[in-house]
PDB file of C-alpha atoms in Angstrom:
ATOM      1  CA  UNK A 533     -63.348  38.236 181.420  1.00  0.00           C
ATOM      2  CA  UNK A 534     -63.445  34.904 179.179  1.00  0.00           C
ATOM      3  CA  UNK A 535     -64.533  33.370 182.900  1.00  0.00           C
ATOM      4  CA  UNK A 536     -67.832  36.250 183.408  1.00  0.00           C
ATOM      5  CA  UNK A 537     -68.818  35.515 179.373  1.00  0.00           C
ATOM      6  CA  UNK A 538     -68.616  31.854 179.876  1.00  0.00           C
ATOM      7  CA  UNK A 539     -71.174  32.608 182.809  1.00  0.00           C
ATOM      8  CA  UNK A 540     -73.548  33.762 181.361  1.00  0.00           C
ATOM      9  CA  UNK A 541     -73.379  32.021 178.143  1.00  0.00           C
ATOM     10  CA  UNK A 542     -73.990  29.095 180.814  1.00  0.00           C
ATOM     11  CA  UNK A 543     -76.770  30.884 182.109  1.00  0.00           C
ATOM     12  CA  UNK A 544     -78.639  31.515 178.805  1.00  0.00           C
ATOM     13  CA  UNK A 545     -78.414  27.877 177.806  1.00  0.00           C
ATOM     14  CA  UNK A 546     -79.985  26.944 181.359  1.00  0.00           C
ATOM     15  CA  UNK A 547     -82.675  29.268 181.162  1.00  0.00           C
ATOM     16  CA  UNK A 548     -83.793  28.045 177.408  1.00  0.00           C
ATOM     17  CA  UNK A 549     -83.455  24.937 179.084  1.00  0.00           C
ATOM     18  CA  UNK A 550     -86.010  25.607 181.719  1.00  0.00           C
ATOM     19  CA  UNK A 551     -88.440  26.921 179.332  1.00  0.00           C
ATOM     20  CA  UNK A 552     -88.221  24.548 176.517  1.00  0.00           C
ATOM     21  CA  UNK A 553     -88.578  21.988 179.384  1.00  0.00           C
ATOM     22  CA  UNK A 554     -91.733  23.666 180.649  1.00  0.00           C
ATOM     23  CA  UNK A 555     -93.341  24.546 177.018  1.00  0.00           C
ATOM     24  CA  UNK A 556     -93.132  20.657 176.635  1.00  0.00           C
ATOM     25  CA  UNK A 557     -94.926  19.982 179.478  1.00  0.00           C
ATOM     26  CA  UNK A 558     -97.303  22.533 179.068  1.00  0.00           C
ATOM     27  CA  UNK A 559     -97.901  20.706 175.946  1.00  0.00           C
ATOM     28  CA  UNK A 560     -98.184  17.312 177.338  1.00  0.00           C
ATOM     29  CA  UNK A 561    -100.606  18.343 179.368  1.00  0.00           C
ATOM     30  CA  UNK A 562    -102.524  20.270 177.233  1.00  0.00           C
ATOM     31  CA  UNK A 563    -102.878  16.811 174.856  1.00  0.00           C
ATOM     32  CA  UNK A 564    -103.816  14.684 177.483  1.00  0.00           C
ATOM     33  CA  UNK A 565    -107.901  15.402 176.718  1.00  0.00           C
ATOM     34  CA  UNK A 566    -108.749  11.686 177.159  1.00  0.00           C
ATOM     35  CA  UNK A 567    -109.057   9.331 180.205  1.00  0.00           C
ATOM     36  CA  UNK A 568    -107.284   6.835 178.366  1.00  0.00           C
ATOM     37  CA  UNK A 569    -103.749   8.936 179.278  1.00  0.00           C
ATOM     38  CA  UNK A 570    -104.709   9.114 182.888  1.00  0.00           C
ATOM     39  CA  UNK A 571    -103.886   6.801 185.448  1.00  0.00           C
ATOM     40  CA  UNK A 572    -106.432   4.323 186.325  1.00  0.00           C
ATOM     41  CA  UNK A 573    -108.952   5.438 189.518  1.00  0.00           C
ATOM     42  CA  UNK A 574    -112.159   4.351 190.627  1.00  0.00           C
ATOM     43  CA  UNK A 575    -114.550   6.037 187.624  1.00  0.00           C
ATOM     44  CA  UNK A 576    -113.958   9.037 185.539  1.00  0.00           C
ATOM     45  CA  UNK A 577    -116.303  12.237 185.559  1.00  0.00           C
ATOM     46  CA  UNK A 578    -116.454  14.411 182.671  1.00  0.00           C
ATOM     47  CA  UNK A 579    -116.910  18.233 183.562  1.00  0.00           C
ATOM     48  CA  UNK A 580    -118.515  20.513 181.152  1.00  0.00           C
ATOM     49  CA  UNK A 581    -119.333  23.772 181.574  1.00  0.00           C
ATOM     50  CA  UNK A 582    -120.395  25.152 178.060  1.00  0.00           C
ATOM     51  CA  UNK A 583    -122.743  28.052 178.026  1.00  0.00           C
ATOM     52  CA  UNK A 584    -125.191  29.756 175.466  1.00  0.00           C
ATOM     53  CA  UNK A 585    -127.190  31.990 177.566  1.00  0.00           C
ATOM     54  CA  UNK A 586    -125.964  33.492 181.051  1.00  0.00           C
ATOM     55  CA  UNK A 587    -122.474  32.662 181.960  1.00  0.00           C
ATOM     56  CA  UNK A 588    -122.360  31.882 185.678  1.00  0.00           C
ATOM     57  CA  UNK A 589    -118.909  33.924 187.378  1.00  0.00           C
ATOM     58  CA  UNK A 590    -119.287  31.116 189.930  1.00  0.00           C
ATOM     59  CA  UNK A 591    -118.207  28.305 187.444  1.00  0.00           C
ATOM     60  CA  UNK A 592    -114.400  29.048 187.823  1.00  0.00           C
ATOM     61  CA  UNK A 593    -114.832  28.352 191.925  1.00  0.00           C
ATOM     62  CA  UNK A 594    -117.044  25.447 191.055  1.00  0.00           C
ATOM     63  CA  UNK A 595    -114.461  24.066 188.814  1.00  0.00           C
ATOM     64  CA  UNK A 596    -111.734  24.135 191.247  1.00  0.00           C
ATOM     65  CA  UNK A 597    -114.124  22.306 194.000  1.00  0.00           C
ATOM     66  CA  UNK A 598    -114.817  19.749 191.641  1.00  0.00           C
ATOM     67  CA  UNK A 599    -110.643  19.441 191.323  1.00  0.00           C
ATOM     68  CA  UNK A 600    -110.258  19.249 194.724  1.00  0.00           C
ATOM     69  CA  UNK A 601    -113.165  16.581 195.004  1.00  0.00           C
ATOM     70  CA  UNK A 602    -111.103  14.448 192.122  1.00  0.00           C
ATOM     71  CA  UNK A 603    -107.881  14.356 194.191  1.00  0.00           C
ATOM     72  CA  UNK A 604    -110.041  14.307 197.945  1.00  0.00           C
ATOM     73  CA  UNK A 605    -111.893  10.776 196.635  1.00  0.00           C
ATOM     74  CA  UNK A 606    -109.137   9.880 194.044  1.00  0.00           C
ATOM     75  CA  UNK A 607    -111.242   9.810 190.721  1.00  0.00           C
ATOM     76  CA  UNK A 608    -110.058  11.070 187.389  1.00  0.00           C
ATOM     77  CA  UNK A 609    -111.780  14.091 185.996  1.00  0.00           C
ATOM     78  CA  UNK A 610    -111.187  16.398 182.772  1.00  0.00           C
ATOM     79  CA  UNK A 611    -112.960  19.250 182.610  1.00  0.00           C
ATOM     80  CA  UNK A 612    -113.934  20.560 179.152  1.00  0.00           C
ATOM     81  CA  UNK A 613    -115.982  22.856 177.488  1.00  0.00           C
ATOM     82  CA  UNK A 614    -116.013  21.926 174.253  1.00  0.00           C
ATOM     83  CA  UNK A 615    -118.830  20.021 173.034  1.00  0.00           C
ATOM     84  CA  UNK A 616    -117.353  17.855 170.563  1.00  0.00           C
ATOM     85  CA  UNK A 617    -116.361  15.757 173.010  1.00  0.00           C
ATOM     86  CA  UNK A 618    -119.713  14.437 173.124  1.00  0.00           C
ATOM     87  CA  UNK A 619    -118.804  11.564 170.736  1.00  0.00           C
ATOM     88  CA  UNK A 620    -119.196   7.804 171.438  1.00  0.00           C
ATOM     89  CA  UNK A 621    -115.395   7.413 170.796  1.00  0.00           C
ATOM     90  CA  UNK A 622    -114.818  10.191 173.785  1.00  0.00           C
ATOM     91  CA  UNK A 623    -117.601   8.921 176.060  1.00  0.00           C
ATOM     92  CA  UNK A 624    -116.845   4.765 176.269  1.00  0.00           C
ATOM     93  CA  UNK A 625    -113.978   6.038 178.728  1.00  0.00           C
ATOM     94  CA  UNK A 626    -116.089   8.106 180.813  1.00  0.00           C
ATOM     95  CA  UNK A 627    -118.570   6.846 183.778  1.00  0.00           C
ATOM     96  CA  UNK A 628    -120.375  10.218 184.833  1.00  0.00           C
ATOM     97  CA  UNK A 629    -120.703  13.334 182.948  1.00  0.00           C
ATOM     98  CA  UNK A 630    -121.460  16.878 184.985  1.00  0.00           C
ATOM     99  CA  UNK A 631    -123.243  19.709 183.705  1.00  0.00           C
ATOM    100  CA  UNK A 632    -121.851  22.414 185.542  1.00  0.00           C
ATOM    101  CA  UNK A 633    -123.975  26.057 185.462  1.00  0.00           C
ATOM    102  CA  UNK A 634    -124.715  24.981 181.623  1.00  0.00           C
ATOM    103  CA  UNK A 635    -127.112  27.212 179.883  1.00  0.00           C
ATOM    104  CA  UNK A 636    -128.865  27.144 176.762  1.00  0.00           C
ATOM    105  CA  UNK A 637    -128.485  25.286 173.409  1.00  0.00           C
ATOM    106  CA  UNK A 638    -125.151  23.650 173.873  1.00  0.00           C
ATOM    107  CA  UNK A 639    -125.384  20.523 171.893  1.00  0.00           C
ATOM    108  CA  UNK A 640    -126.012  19.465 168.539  1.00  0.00           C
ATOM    109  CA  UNK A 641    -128.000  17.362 167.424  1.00  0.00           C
ATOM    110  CA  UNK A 642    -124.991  14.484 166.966  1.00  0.00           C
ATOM    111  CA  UNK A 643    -123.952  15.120 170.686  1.00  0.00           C
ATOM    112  CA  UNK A 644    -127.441  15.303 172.046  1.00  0.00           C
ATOM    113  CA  UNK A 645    -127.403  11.741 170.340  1.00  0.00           C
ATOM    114  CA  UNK A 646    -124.283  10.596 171.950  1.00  0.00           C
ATOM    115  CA  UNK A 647    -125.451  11.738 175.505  1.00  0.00           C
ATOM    116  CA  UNK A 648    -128.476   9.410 175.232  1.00  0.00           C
ATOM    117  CA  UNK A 649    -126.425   6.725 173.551  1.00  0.00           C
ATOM    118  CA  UNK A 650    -124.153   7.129 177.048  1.00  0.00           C
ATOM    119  CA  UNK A 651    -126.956   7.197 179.730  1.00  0.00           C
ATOM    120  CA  UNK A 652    -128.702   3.923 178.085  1.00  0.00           C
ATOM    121  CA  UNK A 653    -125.621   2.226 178.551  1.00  0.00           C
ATOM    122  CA  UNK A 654    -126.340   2.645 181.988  1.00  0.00           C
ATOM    123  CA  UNK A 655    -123.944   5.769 182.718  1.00  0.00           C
ATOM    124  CA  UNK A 656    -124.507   8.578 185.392  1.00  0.00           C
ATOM    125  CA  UNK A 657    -125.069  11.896 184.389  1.00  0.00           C
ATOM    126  CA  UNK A 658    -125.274  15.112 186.930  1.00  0.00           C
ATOM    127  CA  UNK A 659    -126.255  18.485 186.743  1.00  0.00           C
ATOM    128  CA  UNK A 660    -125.555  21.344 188.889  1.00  0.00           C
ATOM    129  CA  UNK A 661    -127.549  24.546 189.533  1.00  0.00           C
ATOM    130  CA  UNK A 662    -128.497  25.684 185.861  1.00  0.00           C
ATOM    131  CA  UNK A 663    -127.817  22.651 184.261  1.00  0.00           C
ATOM    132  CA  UNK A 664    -131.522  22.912 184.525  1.00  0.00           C
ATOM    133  CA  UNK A 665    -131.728  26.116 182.204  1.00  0.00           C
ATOM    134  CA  UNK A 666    -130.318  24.206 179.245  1.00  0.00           C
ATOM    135  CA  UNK A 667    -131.502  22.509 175.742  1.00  0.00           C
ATOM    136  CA  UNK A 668    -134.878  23.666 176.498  1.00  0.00           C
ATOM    137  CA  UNK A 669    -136.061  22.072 172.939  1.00  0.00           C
ATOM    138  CA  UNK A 670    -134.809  18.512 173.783  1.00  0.00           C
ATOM    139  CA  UNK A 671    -137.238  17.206 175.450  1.00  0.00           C
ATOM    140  CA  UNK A 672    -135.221  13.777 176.263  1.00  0.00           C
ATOM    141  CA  UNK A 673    -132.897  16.033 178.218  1.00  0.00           C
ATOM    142  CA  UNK A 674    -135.412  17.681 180.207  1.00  0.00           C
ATOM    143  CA  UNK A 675    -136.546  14.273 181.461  1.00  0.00           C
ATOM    144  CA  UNK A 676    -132.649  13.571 182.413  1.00  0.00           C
ATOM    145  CA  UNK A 677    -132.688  16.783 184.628  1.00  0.00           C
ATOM    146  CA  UNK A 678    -136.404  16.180 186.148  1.00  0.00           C
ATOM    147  CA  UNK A 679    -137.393  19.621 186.335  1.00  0.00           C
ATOM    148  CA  UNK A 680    -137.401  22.965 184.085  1.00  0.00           C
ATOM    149  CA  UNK A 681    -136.242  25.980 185.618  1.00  0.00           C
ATOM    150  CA  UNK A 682    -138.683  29.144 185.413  1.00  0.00           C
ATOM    151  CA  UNK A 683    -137.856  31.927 186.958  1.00  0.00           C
ATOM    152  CA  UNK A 684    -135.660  33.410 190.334  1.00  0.00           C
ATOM    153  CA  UNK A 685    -135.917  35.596 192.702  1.00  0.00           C
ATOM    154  CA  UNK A 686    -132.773  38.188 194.333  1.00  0.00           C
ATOM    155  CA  UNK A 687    -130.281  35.724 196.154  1.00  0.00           C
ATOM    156  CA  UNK A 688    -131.480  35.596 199.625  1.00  0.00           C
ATOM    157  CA  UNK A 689    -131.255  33.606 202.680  1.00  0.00           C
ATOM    158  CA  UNK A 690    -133.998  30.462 203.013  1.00  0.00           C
ATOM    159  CA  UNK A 691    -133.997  27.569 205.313  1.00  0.00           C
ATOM    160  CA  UNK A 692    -132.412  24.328 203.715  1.00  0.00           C
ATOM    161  CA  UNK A 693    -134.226  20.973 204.688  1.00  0.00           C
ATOM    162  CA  UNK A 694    -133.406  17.680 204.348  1.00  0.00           C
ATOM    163  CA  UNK A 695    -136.834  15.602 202.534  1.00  0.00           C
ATOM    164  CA  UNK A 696    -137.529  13.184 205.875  1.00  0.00           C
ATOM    165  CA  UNK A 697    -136.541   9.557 205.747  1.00  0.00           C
ATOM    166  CA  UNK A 698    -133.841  10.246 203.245  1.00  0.00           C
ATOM    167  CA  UNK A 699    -130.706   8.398 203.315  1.00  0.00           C
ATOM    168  CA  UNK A 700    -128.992   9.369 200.372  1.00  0.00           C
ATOM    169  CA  UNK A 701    -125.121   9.605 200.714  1.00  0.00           C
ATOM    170  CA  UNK A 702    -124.100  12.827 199.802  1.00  0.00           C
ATOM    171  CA  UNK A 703    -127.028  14.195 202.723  1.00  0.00           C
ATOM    172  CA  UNK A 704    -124.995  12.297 205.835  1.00  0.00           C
ATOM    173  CA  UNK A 705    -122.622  15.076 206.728  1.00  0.00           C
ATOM    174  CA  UNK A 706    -125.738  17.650 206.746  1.00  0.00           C
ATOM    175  CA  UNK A 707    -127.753  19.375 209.107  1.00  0.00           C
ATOM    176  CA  UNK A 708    -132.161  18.360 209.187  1.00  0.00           C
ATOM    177  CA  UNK A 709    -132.251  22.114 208.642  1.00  0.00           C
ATOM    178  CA  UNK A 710    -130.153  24.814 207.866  1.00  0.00           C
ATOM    179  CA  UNK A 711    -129.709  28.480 206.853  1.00  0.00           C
ATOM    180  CA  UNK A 712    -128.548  28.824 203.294  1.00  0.00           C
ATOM    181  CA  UNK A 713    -127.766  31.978 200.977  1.00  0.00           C
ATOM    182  CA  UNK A 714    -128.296  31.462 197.133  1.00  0.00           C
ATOM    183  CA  UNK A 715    -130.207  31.624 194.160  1.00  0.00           C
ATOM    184  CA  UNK A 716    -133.547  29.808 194.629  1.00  0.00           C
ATOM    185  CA  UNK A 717    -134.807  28.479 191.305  1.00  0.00           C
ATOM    186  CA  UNK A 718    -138.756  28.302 190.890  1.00  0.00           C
ATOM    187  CA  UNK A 719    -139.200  25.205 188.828  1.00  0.00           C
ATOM    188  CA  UNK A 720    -141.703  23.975 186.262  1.00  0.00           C
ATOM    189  CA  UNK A 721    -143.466  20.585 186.771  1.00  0.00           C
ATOM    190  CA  UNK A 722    -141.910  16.993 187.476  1.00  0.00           C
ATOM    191  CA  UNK A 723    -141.409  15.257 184.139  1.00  0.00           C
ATOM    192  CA  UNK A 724    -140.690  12.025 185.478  1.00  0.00           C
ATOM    193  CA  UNK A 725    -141.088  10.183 189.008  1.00  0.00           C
ATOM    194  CA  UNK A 726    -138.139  11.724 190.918  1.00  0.00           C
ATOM    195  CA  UNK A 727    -136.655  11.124 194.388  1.00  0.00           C
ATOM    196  CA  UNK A 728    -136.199  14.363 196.570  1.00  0.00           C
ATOM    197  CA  UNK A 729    -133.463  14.952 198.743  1.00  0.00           C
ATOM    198  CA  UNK A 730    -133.823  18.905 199.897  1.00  0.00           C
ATOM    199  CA  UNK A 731    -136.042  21.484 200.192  1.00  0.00           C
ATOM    200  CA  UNK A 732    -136.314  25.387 200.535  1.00  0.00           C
ATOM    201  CA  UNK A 733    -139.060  27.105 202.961  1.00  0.00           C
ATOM    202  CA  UNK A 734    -140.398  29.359 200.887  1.00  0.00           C
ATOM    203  CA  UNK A 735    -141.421  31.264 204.708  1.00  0.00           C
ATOM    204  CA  UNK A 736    -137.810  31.892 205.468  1.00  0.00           C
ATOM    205  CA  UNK A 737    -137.383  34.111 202.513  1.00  0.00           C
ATOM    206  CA  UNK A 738    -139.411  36.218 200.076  1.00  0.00           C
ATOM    207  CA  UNK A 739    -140.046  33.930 196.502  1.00  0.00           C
ATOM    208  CA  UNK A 740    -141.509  36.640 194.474  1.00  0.00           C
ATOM    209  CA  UNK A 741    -140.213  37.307 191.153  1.00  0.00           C
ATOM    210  CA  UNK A 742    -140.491  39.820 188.075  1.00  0.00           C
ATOM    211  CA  UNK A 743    -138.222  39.923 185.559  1.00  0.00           C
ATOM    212  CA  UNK A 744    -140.899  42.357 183.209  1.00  0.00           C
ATOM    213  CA  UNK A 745    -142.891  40.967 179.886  1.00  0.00           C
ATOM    214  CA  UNK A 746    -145.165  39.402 181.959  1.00  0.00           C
ATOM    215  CA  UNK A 747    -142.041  36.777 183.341  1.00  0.00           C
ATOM    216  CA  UNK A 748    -143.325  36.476 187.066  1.00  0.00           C
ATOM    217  CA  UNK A 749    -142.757  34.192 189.797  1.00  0.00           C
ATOM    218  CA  UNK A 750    -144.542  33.544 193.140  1.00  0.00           C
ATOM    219  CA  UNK A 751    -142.408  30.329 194.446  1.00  0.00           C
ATOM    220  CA  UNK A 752    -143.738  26.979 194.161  1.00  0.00           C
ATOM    221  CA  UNK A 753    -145.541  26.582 197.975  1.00  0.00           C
ATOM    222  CA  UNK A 754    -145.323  24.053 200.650  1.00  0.00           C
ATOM    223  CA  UNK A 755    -143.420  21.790 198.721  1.00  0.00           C
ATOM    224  CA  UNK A 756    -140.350  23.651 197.118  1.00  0.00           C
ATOM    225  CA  UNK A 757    -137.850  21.058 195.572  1.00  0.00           C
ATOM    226  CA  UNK A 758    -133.631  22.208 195.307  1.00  0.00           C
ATOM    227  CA  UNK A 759    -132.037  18.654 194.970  1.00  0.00           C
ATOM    228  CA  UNK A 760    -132.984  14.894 193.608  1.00  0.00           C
ATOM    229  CA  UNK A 761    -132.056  11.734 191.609  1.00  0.00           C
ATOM    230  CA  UNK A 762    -133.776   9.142 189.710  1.00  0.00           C
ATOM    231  CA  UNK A 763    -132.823   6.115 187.146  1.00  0.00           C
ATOM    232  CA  UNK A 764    -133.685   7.322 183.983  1.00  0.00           C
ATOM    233  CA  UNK A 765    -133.544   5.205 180.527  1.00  0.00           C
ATOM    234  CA  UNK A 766    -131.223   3.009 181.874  1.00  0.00           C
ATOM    235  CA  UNK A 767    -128.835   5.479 183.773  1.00  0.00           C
ATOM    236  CA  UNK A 768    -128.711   7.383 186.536  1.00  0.00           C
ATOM    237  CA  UNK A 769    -129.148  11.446 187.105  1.00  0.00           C
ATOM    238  CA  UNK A 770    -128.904  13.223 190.106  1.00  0.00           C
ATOM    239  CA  UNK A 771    -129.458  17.189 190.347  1.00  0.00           C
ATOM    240  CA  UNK A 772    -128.852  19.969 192.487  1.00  0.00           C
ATOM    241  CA  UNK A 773    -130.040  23.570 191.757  1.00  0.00           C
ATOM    242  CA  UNK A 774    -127.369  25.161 194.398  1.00  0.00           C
ATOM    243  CA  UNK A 775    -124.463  26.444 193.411  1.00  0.00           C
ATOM    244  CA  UNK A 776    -124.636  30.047 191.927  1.00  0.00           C
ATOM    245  CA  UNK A 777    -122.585  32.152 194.183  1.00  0.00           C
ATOM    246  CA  UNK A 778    -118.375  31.657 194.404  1.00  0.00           C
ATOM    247  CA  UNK A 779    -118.702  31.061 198.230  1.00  0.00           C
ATOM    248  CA  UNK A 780    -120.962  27.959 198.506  1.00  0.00           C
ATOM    249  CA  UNK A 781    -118.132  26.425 196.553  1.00  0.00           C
ATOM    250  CA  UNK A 782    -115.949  26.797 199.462  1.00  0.00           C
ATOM    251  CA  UNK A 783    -118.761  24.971 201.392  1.00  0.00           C
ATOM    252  CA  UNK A 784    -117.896  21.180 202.265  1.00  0.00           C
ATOM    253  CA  UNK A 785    -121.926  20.997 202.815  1.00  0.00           C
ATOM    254  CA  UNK A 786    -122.154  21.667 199.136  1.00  0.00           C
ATOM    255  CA  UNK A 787    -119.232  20.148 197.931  1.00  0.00           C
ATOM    256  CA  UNK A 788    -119.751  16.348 199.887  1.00  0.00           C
ATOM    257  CA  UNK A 789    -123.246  16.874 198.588  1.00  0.00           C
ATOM    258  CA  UNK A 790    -122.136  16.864 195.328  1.00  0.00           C
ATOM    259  CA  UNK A 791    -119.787  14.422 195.602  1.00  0.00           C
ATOM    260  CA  UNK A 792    -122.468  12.052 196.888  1.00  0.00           C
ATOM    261  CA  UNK A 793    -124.360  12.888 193.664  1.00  0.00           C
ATOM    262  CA  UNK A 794    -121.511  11.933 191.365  1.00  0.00           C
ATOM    263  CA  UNK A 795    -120.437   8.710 193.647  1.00  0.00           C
ATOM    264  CA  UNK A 796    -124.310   7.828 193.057  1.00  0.00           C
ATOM    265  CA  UNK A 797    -124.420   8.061 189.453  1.00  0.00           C
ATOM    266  CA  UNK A 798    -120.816   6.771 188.887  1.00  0.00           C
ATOM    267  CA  UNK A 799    -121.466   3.671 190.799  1.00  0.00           C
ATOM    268  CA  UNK A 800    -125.163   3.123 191.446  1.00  0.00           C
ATOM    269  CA  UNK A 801    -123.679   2.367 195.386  1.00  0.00           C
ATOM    270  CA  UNK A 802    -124.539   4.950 198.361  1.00  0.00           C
ATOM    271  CA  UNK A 803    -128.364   3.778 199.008  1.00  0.00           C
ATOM    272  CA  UNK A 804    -129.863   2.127 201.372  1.00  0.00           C
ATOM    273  CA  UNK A 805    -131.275  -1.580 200.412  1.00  0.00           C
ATOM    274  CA  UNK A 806    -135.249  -0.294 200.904  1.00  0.00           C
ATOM    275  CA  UNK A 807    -134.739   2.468 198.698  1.00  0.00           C
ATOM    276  CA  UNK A 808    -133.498   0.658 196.149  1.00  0.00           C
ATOM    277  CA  UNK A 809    -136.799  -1.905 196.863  1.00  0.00           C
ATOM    278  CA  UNK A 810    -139.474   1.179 197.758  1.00  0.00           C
ATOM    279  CA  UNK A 811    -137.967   4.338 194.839  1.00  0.00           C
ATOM    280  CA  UNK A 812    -136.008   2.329 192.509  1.00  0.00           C
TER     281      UNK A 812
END
C-alpha cells in the first residue's frame, strides 16, 4: 500500500513538473517579441497583419506560408499584430516589414512616422493582397504601395502573365502564362513610376463589379496590373495583390513569388545588372 501511494505521489510531482516546465517555456517564448533574442540569420522580416476594415480568413494560411518561408530560406521573422511595434527602438532590428491582408486605418500617426523613418533608412517594405486597401488618408503610404485598390469582382479564374522581359527573382520558377483563381483587385492610378511584374487578362474572366451606392467596377483594360516593385524614398517596396483565398497559400508559385519580393526588399540583390541601369 505505502509502495501504490508513493506511486502516485511520484506521479503528481512529475506531472507538475511537466507543466511548470512547459508554462515556462510558453512564457519564454511568448517574451521573445524582438529580433534581438533570435539567433542571427540573413535579415529579419517583420509580419503584420492588423486589420480595421475586412478581416481576410486567408491570413491564418498566409501566416503559416510565411513561417515555412522563414525556416525554407533561413531568415528570422516575428509576426505581430500589434501596432506599437512600429517604434524606431523596435524597427533598427528589422530589415523588411510585410503588410499582410492589412486593411484600413491601422497606424497612428507616431507609427505612420516610424514606418517612413524605416524605409528612408533604406529598408524594404512589402505588401500583400490588401495591403493595398489600407491608410487610405496617408498619402506617403499610398506612394509606398504604388496603387489604390477600388473595387473587385466574385473570385474567378483569369489568365496570369508574366510582364515580358522581366527578370525579377521571385518570377523564375513561373509559367509566361497561367490559369489562376482569386480575387482580382481593380486598381486606381499609378502614384509613382513602378516596375510591373504580372498581369491579369481581363478576357479570361468577367471584371465587372457592383457593390450598390453607385460603387462599380468595369476592370482596368488591356493593361491590368496584379504585382510590382519600385525604390521609393530611399527604400524598397514590392507588392502583390494575390493572396485572398486559403489555397493559393499552399501554392509554391505564390509563395517563391513572395519570397522573391521580400529577398528583393531585404537585400536590394535578385536583379539583373540592366534593370538596375534601365528601371532603377
Amino acid at each position: 500500500m505505502s509502495f501504490s501511494l508513493s506511486r502516485f505521489a511520484y506521479k503528481g510531482w512529475l506531472l507538475s513538473f511537466v507543466v511548470l516546465a512547459l508554462s515556462m517555456a510558453t512564457v519564454q517564448k511568448s517574451n521573445a517579441t524582438g529580433f534581438d533574442t533570435l539567433p542571427k540569420k540573413q535579415f529579419n522580416v517583420l509580419l503584420f497583419t492588423k486589420t480595421a476594415g475586412w478581416h481576410h480568413k486567408s491570413q491564418t494560411e498566409g501566416v503559416k506560408a510565411l513561417e515555412g518561408l522563414a525556416d525554407k530560406h533561413f531568415f528570422n521573422l516575428i509576426w505581430h499584430e500589434e501596432s506599437h511595434y512600429f517604434n524606431d527602438d523596435y524597427l533598427k532590428n528589422v530589415d523588411v516589414v510585410v503588410f499582410l491582408s492589412t486593411t484600413g486605418d491601422i497606424l497612428n500617426p507616431k507609427e505612420q512616422a516610424a514606418l517612413e523613418r524605416f524605409v528612408k533608412a533604406g529598408k524594404g517594405f512589402v505588401g500583400i493582397h490588401s495591403a493595398s486597401d489600407t491608410e487610405y488618408d496617408w498619402a506617403w503610404y499610398q506612394k509606398l504601395v504604388g496603387r489604390t485598390f477600388n473595387i473587385h469582382p466574385v473570385i474567378q479564374t483569369g489568365v496570369l502573365s508574366k510582364v515580358p522581359n522581366t527578370r525579377f527573382i521571385g518570377l523564375n520558377h513561373m509559367p509566361q502564362e497561367m490559369l489562376w483563381t482569386d480575387e482580382w483587385y481593380e486598381f486606381g492610378p499609378e502614384l509613382t513610376k513602378l516596375n510591373y511584374l504580372l498581369t491579369v487578362d481581363e478576357q479570361s474572366y468577367n471584371p465587372t463589379a457592383d457593390w450598390g451606392n453607385n460603387k462599380t467596377g468595369s476592370g482596368m483594360g488591356a493593361f491590368h496590373p496584379i504585382s510590382w516593385y519600385h525604390n521609393y524614398d530611399g527604400g524598397r517596396s514590392f507588392y502583390t495583390a494575390l493572396g485572398h483565398t486559403n489555397a493559393v497559400y499552399k501554392s509554391e508559385f505564390l509563395t517563391e513569388h513572395i519570397y522573391g519580393g521580400i529577398y528583393w526588399a531585404a537585400t536590394g540583390k535578385g536583379l539583373k545588372k540592366w534593370q538596375l541601369i534601365n528601371n532603377q
